[in-house]
CSV table of C-alpha atoms and ligand atoms in Angstrom, one decimal:
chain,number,residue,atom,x,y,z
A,971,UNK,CA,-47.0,48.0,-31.8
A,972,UNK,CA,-47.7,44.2,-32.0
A,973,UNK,CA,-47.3,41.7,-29.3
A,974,UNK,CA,-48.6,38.9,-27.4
A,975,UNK,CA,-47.5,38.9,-23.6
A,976,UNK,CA,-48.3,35.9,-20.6
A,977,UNK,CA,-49.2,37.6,-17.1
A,978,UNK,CA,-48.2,34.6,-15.2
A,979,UNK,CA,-50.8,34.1,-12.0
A,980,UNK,CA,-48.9,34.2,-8.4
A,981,UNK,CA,-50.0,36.1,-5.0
A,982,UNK,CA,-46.3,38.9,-3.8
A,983,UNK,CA,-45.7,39.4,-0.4
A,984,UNK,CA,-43.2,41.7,1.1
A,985,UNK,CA,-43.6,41.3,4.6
A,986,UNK,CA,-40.1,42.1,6.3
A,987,UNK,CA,-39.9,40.6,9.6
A,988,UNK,CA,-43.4,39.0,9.2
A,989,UNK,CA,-42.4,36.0,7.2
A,990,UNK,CA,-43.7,33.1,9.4
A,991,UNK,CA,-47.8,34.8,9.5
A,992,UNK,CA,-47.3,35.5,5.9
A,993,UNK,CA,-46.5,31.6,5.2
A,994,UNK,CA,-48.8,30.2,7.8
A,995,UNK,CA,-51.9,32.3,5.8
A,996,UNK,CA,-51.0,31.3,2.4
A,997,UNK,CA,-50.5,27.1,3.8
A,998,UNK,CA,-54.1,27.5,5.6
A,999,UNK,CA,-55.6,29.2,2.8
A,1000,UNK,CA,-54.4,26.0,0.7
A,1001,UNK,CA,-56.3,23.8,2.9
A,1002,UNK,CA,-52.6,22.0,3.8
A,1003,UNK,CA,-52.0,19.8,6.4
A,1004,UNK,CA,-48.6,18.2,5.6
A,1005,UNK,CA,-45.6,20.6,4.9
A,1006,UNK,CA,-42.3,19.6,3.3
A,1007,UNK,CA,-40.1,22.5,4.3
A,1008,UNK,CA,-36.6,22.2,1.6
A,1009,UNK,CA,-34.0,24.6,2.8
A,1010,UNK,CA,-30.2,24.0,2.9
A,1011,UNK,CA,-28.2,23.5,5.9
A,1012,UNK,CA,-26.9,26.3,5.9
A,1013,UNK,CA,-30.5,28.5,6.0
A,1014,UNK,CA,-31.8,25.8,8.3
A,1015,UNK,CA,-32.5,28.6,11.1
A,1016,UNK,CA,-33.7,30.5,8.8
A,1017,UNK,CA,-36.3,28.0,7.9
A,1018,UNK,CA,-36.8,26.9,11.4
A,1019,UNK,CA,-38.2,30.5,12.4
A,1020,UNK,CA,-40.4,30.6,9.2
A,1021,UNK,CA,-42.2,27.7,9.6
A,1022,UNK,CA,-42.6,27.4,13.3
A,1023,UNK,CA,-46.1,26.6,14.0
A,1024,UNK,CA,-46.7,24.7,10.4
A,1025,UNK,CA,-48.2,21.4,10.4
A,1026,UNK,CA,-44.0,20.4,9.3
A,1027,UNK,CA,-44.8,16.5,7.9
A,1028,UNK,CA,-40.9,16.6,6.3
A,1029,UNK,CA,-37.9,19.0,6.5
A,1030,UNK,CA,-35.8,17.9,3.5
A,1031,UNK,CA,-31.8,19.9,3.3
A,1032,UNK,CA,-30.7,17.9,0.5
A,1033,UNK,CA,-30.0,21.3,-1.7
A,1034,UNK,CA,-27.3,20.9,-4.7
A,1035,UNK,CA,-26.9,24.3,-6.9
A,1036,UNK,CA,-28.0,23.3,-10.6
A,1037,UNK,CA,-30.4,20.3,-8.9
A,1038,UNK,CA,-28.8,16.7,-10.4
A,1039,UNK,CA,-31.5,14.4,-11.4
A,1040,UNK,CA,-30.7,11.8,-9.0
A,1041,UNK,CA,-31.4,14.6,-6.1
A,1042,UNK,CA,-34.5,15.6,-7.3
A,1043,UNK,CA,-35.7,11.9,-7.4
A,1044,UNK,CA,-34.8,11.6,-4.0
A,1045,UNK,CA,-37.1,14.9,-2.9
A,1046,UNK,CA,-40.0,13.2,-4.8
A,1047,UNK,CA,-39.9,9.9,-3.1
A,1048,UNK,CA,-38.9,10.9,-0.3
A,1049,UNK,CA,-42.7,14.4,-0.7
A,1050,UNK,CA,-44.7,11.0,-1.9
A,1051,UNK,CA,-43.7,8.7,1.3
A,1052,UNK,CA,-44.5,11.7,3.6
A,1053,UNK,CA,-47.7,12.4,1.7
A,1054,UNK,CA,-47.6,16.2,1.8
A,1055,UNK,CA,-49.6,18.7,0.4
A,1056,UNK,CA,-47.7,21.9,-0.2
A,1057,UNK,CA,-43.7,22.5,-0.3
A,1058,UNK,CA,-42.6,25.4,1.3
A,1059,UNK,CA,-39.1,26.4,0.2
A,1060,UNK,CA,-36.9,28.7,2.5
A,1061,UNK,CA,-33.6,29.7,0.4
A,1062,UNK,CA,-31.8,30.8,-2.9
A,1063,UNK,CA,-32.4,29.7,-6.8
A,1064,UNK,CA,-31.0,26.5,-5.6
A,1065,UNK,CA,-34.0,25.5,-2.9
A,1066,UNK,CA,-36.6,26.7,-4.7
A,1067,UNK,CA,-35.4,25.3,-8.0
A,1068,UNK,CA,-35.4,21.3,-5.5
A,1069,UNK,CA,-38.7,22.5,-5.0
A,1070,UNK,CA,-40.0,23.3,-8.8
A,1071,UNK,CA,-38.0,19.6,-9.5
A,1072,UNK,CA,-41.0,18.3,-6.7
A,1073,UNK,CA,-44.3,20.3,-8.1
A,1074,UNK,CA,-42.7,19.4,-11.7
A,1075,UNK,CA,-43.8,15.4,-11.4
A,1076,UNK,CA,-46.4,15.9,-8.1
A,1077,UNK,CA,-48.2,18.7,-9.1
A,1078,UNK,CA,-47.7,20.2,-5.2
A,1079,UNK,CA,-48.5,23.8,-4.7
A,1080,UNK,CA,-44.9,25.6,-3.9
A,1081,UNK,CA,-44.7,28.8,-1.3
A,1082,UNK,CA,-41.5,30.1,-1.7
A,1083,UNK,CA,-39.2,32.3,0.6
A,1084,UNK,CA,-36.3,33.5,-1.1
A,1085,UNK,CA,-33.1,34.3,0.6
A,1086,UNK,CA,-31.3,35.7,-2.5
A,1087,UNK,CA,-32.1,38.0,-5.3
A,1088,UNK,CA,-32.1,35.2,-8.3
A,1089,UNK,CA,-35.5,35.7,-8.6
A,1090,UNK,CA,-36.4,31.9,-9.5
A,1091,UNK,CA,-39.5,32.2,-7.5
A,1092,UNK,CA,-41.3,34.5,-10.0
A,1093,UNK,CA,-40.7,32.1,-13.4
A,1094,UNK,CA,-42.2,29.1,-14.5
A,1095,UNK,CA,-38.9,27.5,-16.0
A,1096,UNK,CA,-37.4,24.9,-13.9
A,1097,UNK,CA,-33.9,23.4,-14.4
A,1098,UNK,CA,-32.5,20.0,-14.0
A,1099,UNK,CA,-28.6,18.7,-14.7
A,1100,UNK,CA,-27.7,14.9,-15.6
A,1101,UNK,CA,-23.8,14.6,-15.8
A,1102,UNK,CA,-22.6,18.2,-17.6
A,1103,UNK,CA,-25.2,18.9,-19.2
A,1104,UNK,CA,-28.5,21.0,-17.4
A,1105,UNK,CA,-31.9,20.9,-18.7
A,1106,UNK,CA,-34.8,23.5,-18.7
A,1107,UNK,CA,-38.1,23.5,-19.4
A,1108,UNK,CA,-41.4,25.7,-19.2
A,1109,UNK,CA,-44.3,24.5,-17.2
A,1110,UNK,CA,-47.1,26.2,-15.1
A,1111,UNK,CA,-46.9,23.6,-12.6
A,1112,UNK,CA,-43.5,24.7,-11.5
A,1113,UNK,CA,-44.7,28.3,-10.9
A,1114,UNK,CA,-44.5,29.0,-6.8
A,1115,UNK,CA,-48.7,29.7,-5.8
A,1116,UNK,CA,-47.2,32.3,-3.4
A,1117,UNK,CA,-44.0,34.1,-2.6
A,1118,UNK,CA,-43.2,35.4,0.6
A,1119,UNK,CA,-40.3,38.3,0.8
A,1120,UNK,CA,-39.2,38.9,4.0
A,1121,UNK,CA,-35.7,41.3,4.3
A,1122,UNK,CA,-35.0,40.5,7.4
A,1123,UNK,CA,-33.9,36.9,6.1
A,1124,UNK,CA,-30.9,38.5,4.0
A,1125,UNK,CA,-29.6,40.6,6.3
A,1126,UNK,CA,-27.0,37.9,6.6
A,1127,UNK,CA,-26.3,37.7,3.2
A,1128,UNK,CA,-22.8,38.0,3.1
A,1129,UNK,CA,-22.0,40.9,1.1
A,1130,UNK,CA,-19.8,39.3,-2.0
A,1131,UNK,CA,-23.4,36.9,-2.4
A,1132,UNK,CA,-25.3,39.5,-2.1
A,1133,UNK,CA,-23.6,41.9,-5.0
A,1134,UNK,CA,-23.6,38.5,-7.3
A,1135,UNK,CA,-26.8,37.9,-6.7
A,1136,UNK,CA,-28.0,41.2,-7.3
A,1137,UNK,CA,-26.1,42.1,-10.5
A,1138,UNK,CA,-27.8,38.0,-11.6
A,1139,UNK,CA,-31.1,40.1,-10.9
A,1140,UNK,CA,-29.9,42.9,-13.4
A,1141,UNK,CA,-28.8,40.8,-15.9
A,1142,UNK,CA,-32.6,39.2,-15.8
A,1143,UNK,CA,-33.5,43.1,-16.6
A,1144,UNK,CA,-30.8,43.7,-19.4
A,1145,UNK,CA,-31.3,40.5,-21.3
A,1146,UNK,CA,-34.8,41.4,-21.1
A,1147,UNK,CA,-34.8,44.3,-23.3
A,1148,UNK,CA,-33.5,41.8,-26.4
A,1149,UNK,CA,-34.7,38.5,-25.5
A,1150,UNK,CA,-37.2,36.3,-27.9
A,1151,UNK,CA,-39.8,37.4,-26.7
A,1152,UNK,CA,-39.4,41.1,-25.6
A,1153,UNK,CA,-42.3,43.3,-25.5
A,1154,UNK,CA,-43.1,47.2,-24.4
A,1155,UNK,CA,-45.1,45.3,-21.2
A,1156,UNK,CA,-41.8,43.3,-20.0
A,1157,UNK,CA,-39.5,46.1,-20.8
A,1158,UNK,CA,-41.4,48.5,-18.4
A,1159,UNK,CA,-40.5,46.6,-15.5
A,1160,UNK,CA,-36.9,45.6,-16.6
A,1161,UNK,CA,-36.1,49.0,-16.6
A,1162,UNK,CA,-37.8,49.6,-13.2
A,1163,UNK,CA,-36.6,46.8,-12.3
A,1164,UNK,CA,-32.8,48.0,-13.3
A,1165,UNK,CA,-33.5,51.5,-11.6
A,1166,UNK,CA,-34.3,49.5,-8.4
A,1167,UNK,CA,-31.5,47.0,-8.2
A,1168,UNK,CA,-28.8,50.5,-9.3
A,1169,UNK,CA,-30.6,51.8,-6.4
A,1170,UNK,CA,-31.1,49.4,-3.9
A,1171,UNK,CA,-27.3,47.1,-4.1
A,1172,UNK,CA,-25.2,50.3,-3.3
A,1173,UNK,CA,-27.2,50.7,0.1
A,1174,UNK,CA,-26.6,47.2,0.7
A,1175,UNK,CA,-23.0,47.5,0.5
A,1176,UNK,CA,-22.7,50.1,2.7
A,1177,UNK,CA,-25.2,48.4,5.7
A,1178,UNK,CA,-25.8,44.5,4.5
A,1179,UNK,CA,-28.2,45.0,7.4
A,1180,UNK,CA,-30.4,48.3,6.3
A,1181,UNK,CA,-33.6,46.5,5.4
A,1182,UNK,CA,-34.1,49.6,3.6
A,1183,UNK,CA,-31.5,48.5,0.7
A,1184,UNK,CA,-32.6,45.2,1.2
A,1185,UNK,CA,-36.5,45.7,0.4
A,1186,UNK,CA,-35.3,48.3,-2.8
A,1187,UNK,CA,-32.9,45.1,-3.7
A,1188,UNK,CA,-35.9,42.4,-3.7
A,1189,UNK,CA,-38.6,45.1,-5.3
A,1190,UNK,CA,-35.7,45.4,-8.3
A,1191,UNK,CA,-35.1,41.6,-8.2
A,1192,UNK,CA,-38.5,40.5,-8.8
A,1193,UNK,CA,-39.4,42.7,-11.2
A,1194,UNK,CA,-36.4,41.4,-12.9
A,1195,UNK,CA,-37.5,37.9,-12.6
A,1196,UNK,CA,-40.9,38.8,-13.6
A,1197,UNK,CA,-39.6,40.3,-16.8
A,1198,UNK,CA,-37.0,37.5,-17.6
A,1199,UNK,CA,-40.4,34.9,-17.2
A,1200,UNK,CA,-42.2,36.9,-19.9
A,1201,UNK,CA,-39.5,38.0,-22.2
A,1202,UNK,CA,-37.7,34.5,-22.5
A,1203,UNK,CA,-33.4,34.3,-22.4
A,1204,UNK,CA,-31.4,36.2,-24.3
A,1205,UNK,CA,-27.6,35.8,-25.2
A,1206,UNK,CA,-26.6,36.5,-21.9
A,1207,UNK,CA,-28.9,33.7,-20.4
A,1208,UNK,CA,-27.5,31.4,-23.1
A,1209,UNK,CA,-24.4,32.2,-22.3
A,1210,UNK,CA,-24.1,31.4,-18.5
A,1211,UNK,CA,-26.8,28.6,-19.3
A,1212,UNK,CA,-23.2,26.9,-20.7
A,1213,UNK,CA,-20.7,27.8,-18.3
A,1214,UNK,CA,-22.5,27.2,-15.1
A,1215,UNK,CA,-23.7,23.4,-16.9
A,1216,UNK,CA,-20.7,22.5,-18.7
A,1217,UNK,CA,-18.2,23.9,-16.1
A,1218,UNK,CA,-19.7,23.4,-12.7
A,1219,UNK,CA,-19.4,27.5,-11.9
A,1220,UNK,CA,-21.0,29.2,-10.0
A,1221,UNK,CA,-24.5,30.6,-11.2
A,1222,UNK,CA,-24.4,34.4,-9.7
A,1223,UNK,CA,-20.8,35.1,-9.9
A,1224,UNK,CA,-21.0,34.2,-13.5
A,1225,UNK,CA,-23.9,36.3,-14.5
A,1226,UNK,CA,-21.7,39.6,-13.0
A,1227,UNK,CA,-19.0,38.6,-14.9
A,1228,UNK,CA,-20.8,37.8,-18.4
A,1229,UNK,CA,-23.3,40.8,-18.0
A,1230,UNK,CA,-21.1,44.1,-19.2
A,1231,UNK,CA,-19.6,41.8,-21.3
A,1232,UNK,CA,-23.0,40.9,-23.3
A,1233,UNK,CA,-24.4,44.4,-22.9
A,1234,UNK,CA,-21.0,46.0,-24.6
A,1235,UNK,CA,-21.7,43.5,-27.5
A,1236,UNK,CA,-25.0,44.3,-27.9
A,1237,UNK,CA,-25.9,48.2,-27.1
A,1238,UNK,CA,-24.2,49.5,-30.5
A,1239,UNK,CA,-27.3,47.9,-32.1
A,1240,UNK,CA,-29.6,48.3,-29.5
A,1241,UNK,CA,-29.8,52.2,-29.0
A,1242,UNK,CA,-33.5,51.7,-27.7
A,1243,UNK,CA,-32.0,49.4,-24.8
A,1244,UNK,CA,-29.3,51.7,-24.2
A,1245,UNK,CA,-31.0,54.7,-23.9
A,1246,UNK,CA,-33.8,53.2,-21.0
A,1247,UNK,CA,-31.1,51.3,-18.9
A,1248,UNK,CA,-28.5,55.0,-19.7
A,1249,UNK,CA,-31.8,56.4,-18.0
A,1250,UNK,CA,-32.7,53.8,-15.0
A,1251,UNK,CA,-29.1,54.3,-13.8
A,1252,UNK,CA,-28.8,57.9,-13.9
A,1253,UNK,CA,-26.0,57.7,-16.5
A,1254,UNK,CA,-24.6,59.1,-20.1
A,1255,UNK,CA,-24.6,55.4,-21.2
A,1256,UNK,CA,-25.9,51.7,-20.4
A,1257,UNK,CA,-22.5,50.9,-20.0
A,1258,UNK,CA,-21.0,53.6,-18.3
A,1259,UNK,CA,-23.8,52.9,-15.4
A,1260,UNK,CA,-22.9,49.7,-15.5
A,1261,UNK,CA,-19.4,50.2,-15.0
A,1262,UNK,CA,-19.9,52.3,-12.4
A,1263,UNK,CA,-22.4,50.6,-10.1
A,1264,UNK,CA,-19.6,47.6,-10.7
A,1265,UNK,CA,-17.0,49.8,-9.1
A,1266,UNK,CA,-19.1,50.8,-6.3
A,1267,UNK,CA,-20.2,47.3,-5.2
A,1268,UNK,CA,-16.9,45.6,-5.7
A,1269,UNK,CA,-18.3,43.4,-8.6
A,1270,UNK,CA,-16.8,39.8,-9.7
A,1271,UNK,CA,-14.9,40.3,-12.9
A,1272,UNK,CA,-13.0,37.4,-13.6
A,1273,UNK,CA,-14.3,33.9,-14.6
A,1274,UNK,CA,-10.9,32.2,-14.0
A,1275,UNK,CA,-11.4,33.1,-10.4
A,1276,UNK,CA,-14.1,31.0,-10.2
A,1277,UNK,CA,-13.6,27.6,-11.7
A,1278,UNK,CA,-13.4,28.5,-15.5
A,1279,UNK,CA,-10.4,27.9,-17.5
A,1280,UNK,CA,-8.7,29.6,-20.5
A,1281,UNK,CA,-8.2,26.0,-22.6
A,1282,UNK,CA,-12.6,25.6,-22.2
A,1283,UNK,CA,-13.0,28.8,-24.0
A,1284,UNK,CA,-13.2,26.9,-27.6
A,1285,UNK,CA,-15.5,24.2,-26.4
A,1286,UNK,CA,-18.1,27.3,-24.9
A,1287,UNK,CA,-17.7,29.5,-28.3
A,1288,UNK,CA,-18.6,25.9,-29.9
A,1289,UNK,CA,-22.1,25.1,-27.3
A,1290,UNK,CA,-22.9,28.3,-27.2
A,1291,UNK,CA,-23.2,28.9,-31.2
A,1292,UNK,CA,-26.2,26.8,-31.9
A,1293,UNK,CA,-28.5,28.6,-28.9
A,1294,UNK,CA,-28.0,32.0,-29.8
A,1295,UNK,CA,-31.4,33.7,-30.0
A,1296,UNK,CA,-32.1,35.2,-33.3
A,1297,UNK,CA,-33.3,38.5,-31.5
A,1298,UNK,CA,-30.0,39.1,-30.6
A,1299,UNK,CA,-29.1,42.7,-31.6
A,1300,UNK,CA,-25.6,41.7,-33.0
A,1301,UNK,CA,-24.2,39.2,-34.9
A,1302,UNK,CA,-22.6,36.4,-32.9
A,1303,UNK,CA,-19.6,35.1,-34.7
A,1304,UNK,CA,-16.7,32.4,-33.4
A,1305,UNK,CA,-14.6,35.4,-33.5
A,1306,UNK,CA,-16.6,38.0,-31.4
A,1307,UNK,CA,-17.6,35.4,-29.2
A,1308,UNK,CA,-14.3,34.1,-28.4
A,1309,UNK,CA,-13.4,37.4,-27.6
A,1310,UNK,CA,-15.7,38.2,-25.2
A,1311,UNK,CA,-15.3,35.0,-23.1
A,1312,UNK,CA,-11.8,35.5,-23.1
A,1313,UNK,CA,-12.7,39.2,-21.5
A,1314,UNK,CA,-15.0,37.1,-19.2
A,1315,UNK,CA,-12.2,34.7,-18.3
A,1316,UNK,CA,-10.0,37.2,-17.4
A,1317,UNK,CA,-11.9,40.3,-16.0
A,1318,UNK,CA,-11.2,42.7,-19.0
A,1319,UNK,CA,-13.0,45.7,-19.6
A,1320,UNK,CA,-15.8,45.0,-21.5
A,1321,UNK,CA,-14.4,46.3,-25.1
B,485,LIG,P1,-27.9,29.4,-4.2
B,485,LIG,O1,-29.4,29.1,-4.0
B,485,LIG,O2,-27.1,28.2,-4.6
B,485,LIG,O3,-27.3,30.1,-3.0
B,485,LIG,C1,-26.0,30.5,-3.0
B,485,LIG,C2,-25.4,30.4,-1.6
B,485,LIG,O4,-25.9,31.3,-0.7
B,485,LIG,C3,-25.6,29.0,-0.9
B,485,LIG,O5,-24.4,28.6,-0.3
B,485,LIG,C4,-26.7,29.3,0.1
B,485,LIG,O6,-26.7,28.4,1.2
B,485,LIG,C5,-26.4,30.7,0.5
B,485,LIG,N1,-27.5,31.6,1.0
B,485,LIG,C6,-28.7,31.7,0.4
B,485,LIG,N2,-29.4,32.6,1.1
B,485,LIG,C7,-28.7,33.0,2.2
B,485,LIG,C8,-28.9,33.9,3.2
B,485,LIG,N3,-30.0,34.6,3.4
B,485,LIG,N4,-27.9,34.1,4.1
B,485,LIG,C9,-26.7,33.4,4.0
B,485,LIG,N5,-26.4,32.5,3.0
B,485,LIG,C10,-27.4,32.3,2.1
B,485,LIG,O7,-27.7,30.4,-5.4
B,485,LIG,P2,-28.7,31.4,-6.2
B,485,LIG,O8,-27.8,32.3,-7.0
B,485,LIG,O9,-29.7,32.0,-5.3
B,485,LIG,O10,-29.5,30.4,-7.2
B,485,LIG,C11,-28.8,29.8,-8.2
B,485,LIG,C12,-29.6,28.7,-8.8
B,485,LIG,O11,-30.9,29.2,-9.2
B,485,LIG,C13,-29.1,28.2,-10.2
B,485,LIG,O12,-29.2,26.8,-10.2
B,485,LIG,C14,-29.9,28.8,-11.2
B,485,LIG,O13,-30.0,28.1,-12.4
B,485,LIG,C15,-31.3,28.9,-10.5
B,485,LIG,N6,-32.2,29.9,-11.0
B,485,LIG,C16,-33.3,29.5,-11.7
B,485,LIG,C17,-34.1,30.4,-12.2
B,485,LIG,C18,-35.4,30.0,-12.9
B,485,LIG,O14,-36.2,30.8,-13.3
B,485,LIG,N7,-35.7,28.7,-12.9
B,485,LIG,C19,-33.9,31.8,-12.1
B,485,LIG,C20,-32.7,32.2,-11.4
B,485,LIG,C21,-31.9,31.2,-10.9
């Protein structure tokens, strides 16, 4: 065994119910005296209850999934003009990924409170589009100081978001078991992680309120995140790194619909793989669990549902070529990846 693994550096709360103390410690124990708050409209009462009490210098909504360039110049003018000290970022991938685009060229500490299961809170990658095409990059600065999970905050997670967004944190677990740089450290918790997330998205389902299914669904989520930092992307991340850039779709719906697709590919060649995610999901096979916890939740299958289109399917087997990892278990070929996005496109059964 032979490896070299980062532990990236980052205080975990779960504190369901407690979110606002939990955020007001971790902005005094910064020393902070001028928060920018970045949370969407739409989780703007959300926000509001989190950071009551906080010495608020700007609250900043201007939230755009896949964060365009000329937004996150416009959150960095507008953190300099206000002079803060620390973002706190009350939301999904899409807040806290305005907020990396701040830390990225300030330097500002980030607190994050997630309100989704994508799990960008935990890495250090941070993403940023121009036109079509969506950047990423790796820096420490972009890593939140502190995250705050709070259930209580997804309780209104309407359920379809909430199955998406959870089955985006699985996919963080599967890929992990044959990205670039997977290792016996990062596999552990993908698989606990996976075990979690099987556990933890049925409850939701059946009460979107239980913060019982909720806390299960955030333990598997970052553990998934946490893994996906360490163990890098893997064809599956490459994958919807291309649709959601190129086509405008939607980021969790399209990890759901890719993620049995990418794991029927690769488990032939990956019996290692197959066998601990066969055993986090209580199942005969990887995919079998997969399929199943699918079923239960009432997964997205379809691409075409969602913005994608049969005539971009050449152009994606095309982008996607040149990026895919060199770890990846199987071959990637024009044909076998044409094949599979057509499965995507249309909600096949993963072959
Ligand atoms: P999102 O943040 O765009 O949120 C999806 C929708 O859910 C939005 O309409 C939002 O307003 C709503 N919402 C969020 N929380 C809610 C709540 N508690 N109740 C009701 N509605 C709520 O989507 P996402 O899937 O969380 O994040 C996607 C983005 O995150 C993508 O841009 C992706 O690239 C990025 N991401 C980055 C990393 C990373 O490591 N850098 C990891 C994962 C995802």
């Amino acid at each position: 065994m032979r490896f070299v693994h980062d532990t990236l550096p980052q205080r975990v709360r779960l504190a369901s119910g407690d979110a606002a103390a939990s955020v007001a410690e971790e902005v005094a124990a910064l020393g902070a005296t001028r928060v920018m708050v970045i949370a969407s409209e739409r989780e703007a009462a959300l926000a509001a209850a989190v950071t009551d009490g906080l010495p608020v210098a700007l609250t900043y909504d201007e939230v755009v999934m896949h964060v365009p360039v000329e937004v996150a110049d416009r959150a960095r003018a507008a953190a300099t003009d206000a002079r803060v000290d620390v973002v706190v970022t009350v939301g999904g991938g899409s807040t806290t990924g305005l907020g990396k685009a701040v830390a990225l060229t300030t330097g500002l500490p980030i607190i994050a409170v997630p309100t989704t299961y994508a799990g960008s809170e935990a890495t250090d990658v941070w993403g940023l589009t121009a036109g079509a095409v969506k950047t990423t990059g790796v820096d420490r600065r972009v890593l939140p100081h502190a995250v705050v999970y709070d259930a209580t905050l997804m309780t209104g997670l309407p359920v379809d978001l909430s199955v998406a967004s959870g089955l985006n944190a699985l996919a963080h677990c599967v890929d992990s078991l044959w990205a670039p740089r997977a290792d016996p450290i990062n596999a552990a918790l993908a698989t606990e992680g996976a075990r979690a997330l099987y556990a933890g998205l049925p409850a939701v389902v059946a009460d979107p309120r239980s913060v019982e299914g909720r806390e299960q669904t955030i333990h598997g989520a970052y553990l998934a995140a946490v893994a996906f930092a360490s163990a890098g992307s893997g064809l599956h991340h490459k994958i919807c790194h291309v649709l959601g850039g190129r086509y405008d779709l939607p980021h969790a719906q399209t990890h759901a619909a890719v993620l049995p697709h990418v794991l029927a590919l690769n488990v032939a060649n990956a019996p290692e793989a197959d066998a601990r995610l066969a055993t986090a999901f209580g199942a005969p096979t990887a995919l079998a669990g997969l399929e199943r916890l699918r079923t239960d939740v009432g997964a997205p299958r379809a691409l075409r549902d969602h913005g994608f289109r049969e005539d971009q399917i050449p152009d994606a087997v095309a982008a996607v070529l040149p990026v895919v990892p060199p770890s990846n278990p199987t071959p990637v070929t024009t044909e076998n990846l044409t094949a599979l996005l057509r499965a995507v496109w249309e909600g096949a059964d993963p072959a």
